[in-house]
Structure formats: C-alpha cells, structure tokens
Coordinates of C-alpha atoms in Angstrom, one line a residue:
X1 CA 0.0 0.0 0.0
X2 CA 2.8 2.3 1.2
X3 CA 4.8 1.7 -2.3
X4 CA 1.6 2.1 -4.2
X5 CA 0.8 5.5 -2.9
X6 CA 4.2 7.0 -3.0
X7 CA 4.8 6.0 -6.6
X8 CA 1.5 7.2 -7.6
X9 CA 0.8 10.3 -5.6
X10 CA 3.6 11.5 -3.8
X11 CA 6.0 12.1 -7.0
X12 CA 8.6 10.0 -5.5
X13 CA 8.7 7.6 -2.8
X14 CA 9.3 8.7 0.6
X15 CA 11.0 6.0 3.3
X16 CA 10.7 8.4 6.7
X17 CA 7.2 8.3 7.2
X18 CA 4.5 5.4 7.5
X19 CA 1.4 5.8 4.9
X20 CA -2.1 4.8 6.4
X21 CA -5.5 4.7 4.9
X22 CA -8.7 3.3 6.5
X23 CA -11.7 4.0 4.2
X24 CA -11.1 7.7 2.8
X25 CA -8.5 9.2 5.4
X26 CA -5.1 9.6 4.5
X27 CA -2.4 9.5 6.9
X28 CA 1.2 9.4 7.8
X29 CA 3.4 8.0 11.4
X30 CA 6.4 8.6 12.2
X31 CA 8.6 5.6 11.9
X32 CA 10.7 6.5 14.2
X33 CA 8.2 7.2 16.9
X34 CA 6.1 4.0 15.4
X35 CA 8.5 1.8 17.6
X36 CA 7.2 2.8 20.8
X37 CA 4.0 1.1 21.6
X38 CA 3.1 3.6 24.1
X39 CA 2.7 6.3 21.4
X40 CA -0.1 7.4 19.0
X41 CA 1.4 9.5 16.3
X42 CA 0.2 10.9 13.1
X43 CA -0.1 13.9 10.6
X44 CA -3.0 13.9 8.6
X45 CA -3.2 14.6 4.5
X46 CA -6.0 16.6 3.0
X47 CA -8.2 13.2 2.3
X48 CA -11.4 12.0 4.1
X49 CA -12.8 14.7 5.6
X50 CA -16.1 16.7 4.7
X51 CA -15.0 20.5 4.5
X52 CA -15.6 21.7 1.2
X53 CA -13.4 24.0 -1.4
X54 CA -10.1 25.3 -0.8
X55 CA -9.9 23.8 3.2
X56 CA -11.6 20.2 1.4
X57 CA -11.6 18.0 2.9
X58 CA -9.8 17.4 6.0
X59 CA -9.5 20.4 7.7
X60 CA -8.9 20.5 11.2
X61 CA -9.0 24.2 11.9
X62 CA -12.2 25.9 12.9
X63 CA -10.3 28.8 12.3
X64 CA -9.7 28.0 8.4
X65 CA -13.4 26.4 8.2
X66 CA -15.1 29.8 8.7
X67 CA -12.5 31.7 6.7
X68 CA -12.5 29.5 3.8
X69 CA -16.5 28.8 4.0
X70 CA -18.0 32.0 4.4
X71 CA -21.1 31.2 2.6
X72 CA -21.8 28.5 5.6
X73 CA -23.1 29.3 9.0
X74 CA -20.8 29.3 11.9
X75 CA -23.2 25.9 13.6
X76 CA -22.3 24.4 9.9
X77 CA -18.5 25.3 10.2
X78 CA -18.1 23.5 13.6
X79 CA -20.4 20.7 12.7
X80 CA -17.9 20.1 9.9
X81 CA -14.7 20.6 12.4
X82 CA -16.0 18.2 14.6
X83 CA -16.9 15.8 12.1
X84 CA -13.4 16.2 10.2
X85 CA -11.8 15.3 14.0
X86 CA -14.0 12.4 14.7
X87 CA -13.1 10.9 11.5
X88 CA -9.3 11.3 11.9
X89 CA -9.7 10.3 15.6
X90 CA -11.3 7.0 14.6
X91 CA -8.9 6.0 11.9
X92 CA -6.0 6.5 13.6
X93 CA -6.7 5.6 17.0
X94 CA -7.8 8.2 19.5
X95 CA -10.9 9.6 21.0
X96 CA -11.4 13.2 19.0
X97 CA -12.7 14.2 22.7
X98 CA -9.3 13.6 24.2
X99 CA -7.5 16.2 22.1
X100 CA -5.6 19.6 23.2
X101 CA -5.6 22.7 20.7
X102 CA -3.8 25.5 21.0
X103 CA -4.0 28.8 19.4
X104 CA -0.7 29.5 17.6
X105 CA 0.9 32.6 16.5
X106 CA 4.8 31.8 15.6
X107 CA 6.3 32.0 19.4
X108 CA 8.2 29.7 21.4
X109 CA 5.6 29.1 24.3
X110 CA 5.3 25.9 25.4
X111 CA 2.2 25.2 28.0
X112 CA 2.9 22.3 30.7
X113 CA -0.9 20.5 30.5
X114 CA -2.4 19.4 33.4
X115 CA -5.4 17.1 33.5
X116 CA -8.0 19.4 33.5
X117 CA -6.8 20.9 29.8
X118 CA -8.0 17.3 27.9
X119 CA -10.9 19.0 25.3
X120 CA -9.5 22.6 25.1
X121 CA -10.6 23.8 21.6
X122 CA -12.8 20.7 20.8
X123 CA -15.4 20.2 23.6
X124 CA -15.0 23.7 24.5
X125 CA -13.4 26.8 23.6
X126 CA -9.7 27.6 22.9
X127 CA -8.3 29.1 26.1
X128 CA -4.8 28.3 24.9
X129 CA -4.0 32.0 23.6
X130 CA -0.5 32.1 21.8
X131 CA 0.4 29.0 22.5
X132 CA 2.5 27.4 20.0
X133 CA 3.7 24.0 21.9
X134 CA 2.5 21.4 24.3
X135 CA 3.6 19.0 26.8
X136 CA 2.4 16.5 28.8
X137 CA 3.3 13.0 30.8
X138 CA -0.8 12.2 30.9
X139 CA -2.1 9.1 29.3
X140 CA -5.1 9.8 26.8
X141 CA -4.4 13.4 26.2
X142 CA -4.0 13.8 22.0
X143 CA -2.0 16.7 21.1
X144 CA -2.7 18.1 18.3
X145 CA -0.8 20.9 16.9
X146 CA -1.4 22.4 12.9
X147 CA 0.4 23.1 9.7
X148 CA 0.4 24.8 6.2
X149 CA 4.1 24.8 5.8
X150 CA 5.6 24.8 9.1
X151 CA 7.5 22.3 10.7
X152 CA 5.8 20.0 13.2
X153 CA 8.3 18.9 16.1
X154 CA 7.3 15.7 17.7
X155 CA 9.4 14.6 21.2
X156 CA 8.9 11.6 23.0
X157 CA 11.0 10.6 25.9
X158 CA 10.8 6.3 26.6
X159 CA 12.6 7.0 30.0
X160 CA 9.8 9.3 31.6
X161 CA 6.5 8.6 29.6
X162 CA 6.3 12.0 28.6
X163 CA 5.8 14.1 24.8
X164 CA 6.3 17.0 23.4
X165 CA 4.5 18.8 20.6
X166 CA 5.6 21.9 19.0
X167 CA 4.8 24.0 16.0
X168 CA 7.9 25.7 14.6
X169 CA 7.5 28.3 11.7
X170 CA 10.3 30.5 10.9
X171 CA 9.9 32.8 13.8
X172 CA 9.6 30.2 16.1
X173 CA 12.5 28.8 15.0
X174 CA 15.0 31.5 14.9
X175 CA 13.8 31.6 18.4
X176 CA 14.8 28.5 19.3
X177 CA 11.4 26.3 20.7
X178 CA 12.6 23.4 19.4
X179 CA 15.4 23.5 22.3
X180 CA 13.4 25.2 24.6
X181 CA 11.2 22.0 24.1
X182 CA 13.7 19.9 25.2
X183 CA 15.0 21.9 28.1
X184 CA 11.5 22.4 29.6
X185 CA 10.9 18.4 29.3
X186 CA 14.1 18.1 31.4
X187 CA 13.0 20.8 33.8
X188 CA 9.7 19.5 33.8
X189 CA 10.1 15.8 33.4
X190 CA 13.6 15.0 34.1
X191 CA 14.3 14.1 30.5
X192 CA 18.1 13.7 29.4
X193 CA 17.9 15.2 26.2
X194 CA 20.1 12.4 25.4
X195 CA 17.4 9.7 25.8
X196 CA 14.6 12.0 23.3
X197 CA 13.6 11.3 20.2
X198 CA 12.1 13.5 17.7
X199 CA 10.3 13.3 14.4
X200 CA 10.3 16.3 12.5
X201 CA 7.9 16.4 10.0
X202 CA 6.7 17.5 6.3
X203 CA 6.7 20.9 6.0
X204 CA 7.8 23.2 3.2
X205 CA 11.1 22.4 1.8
X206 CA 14.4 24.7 0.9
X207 CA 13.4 25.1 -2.6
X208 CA 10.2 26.3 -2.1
X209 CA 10.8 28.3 0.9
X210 CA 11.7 31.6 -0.7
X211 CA 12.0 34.8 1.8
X212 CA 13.8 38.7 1.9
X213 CA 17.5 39.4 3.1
X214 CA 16.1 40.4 6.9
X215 CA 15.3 36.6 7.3
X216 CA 18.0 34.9 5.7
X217 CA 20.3 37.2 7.8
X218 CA 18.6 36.5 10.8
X219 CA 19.2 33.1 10.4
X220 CA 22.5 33.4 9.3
X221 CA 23.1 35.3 12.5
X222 CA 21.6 32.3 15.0
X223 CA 23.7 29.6 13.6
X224 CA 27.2 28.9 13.1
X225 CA 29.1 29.8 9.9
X226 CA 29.9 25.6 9.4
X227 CA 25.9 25.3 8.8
X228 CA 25.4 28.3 6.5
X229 CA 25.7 26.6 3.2
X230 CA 23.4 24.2 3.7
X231 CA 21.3 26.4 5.2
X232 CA 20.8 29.7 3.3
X233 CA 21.6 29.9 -0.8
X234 CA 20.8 33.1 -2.8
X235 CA 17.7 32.4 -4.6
X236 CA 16.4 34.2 -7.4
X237 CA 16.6 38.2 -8.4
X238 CA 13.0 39.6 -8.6
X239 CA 11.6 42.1 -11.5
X240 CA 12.8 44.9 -9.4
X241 CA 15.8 43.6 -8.5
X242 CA 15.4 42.5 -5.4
X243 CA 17.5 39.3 -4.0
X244 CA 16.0 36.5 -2.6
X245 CA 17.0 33.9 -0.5
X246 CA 16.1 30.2 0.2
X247 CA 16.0 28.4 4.0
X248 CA 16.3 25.1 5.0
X249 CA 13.9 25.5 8.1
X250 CA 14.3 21.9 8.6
X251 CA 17.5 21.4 9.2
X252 CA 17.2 24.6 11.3
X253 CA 15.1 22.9 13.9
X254 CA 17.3 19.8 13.4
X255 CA 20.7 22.5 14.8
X256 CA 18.1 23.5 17.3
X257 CA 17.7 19.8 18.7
X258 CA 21.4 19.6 18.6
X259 CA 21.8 22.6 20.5
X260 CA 20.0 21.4 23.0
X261 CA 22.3 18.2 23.9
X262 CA 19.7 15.4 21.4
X263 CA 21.6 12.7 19.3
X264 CA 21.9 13.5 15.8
X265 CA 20.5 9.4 15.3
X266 CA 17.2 10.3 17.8
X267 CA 15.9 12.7 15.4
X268 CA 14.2 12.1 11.8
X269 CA 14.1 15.0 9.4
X270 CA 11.3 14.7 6.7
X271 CA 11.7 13.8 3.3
X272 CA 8.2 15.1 2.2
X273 CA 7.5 18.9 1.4
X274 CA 4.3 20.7 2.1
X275 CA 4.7 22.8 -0.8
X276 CA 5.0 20.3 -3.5
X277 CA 2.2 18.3 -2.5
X278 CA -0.5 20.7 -2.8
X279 CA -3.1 18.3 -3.9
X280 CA -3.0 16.3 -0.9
X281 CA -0.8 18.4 1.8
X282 CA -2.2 21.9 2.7
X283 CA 0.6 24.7 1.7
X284 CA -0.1 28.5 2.7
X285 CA 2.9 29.5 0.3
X286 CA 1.6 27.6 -2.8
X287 CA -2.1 28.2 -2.1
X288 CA -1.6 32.0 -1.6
X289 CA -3.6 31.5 1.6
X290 CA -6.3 29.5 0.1
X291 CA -6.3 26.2 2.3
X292 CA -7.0 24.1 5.0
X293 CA -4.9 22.9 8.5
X294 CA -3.3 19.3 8.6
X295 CA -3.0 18.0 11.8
X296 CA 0.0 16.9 14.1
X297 CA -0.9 14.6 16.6
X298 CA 0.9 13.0 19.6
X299 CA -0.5 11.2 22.3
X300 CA 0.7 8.3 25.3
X301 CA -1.5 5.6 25.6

C-alpha cells in the first residue's frame, strides 16, 4: 500500500514516514516514533474529511473552516470541524474528545498541561492563547498541533512517559522552541535530552521556501558559519531587482535539537515537502492562503 501511494501520488517515494488509509482518510506515522508502543502518532493529509473547497476535505481548523467557508453558518462550520476530528480520531486511534488545541501565532511558548486541559478547543473553547507547543506525561491526552508549511516537532521521551508537541514556523524557530522544548521536558520531566527522540515532520522544503535578506540574515546570524551553506543559498533576483533567499527551516530545527544536547541518530528529518504536495498536503505558500490545516498529533497511551 505504502509503495503504491508514493509512486502514484507523492512524485517520489518517501521511506521516513509510514502511509495509512482506513476507508477515505489519508495518513502518515512517524517511523521512528512507530516503535514505541506507548505512542499514538500521526499527521493527517488533506483526504477523508467533509470541508468543502479550498480547506476540502480534511481540515482541522475551525479557524480555516469559517475563513474559507464564508457562505456556511458558523453551527455548519463546527459541525464540519467536529466531524473532520471524529473521522481522523477514529482511523487513527484516539478519542477526537481527548484532544488539546492551542491557538498558535509563531512564538516559542510551550504550555505544561495538566489534567483538566483534555478538550480545550474541541469540547470547549480555545483558552490556549499564543500557544505554539504542548507538553504532557498524561495518558489519553491527544496533542494536536497544525500546519500549512511549518515544521511539526514531535518529542517523546521512553525514560519518563512524557511528549512534546511543537509547531515551529520561521519565527519560532529562529527563536529557538525546538530547544526550549527539550529543556522544559528536562526541567519539567527529568528528560536527558540524550534519551529524546524527535520526528520532525513535512513541511515546506528549501526550494520552495523563498524569503527577503532580513530573514536569511537572521538566520544566518543564530547559527554557526559551518551550517550556512546548507542552510541559506541566494535564490532568485525579482523584476525589481530585489534578492531572494532560500532556508532550510528543517535542518534549522534539526541545529536547534542539537543545540540542546539530542543525538543527531534520535531525530528524523522529513523527506516530504508541504509545498510540492498541494493536492494532498495543505501549503499557505503555494495556495496563496487559500487552504486548509493538517494535523500533528501525539498522544501516550
């Protein structure tokens, strides 16, 4: 099955991610997360949902369902939401009811959850206010974290029980929450960041993530000068003559791991771009905004 799909709809096969389908819903584990039985992991595709145009058909941001459906009612836009999450929930193996949303608007906060956060943004309103990470050593609680091109950061540690999940766009990760992740699970949990592993997952790749000097430099300026090459190239010269630059913000939140004291062999960088995948991956650069949210999700059984 996994063959099958990559060769026919993913332009080239892919060997860091595990394909899943059970009736229409499309999704992807980590492998290297996929060998702890403790662990539910997945990031959904755009397949076997019910949202309609530009967020069809497996959006799971209420957000996105009202922006991109503003001829339905707001009662229609959740109903759809909810029914996009039980779908995904069933297929892959958790109760939509046990998820934890966050609103998330490129920082590096991380909230600690306690008990009483299982449901936030799905049984009841968002109270998670610029929150782009989450964290948690509770069995049953579904983190769910969501993407258009940024990179999903997924942490487990075997030793504790406990997980990390953690949005990173290029903000985020020029300020580092990808080690602040892994420092707060040793604060909080005791974790060795030796002992973590991560999947990082697809997201938009070098070639297709274009930006202006101010953010090349600035990430230029975070990381040493033996990563720049592989990190920032000049891109193209615009009609006005303005230079462009392209970013690796993968193997920027790779460095950011590595900063924090993980081993290099813990951590699995994608091979699957956001971008080039637009008709089954939700891209915000190659949509032009028009689009839907995938869905990150991490959860200890």
């Amino acid at each position: 099955m996994e063959d099958n799909y990559t060769r026919k709809k993913m332009r080239r096969k892919i060997d860091r991610l595990t394909y899943h389908c059970k009736g229409e819903v499309e999704w992807f584990s980590f492998p290297i997360l996929d060998q702890f039985p403790f662990i539910v992991n997945a990031f959904s595709t755009r397949s076997g949902g019910v949202s309609k145009g530009d967020a069809g058909t497996m959006n799971l941001s209420l957000a996105r369902e009202v922006a991109m459906n503003m001829n339905l009612t707001e009662e229609k836009c959740r109903a759809d939401f909810i029914e996009n999450h039980k779908r995904l929930g069933e297929a892959v193996g958790y109760p939509y009811e046990s998820l934890v949303l966050s609103n998330q608007t490129h920082t590096d906060n991380i909230r600690v959850l306690q008990e009483i956060d299982r449901g936030n943004g799905i049984t009841r309103p968002n109270e998670f206010m610029d929150v782009d990470g989450m964290m948690t050593d509770i069995t049953g609680q579904a983190l769910m974290t969501f993407y258009a091109d940024c990179v999903p950061l997924l942490l487990v540690d075997p030793v504790h029980k406990a997980i990390a999940n953690v949005h990173s766009g290029w903000r985020g990760t020029i300020k580092g929450i990808g080690s602040r992740a892994v420092r707060m699970m040793h604060e909080v949990y005791g974790s060795n960041p030796r002992d973590l592993v991560a999947a990082i997952g697809p997201s938009i790749c070098m070639d297709c993530f274009e930006v202006s000097k101010d953010v090349a430099d600035a990430f230029l300026d975070r990381y040493e000068p033996a990563l720049h090459p592989k990190l920032v190239r000049r891109g193209r010269l615009t009609e006005t003559g303005e230079q462009k630059y392209q970013v690796s913000l993968q193997l920027a939140c790779m460095e950011n791991f590595l900063m924090a004291g993980m081993r290099r062999d813990h951590i699995s960088l994608p091979d699957l771009c956001t971008a080039c995948n637009v008709e089954h991956l939700f891209s915000h650069r190659a949509s032009r905004g028009k689009r839907g949210n995938l869905g990150a999700v991490l959860m200890l059984r």
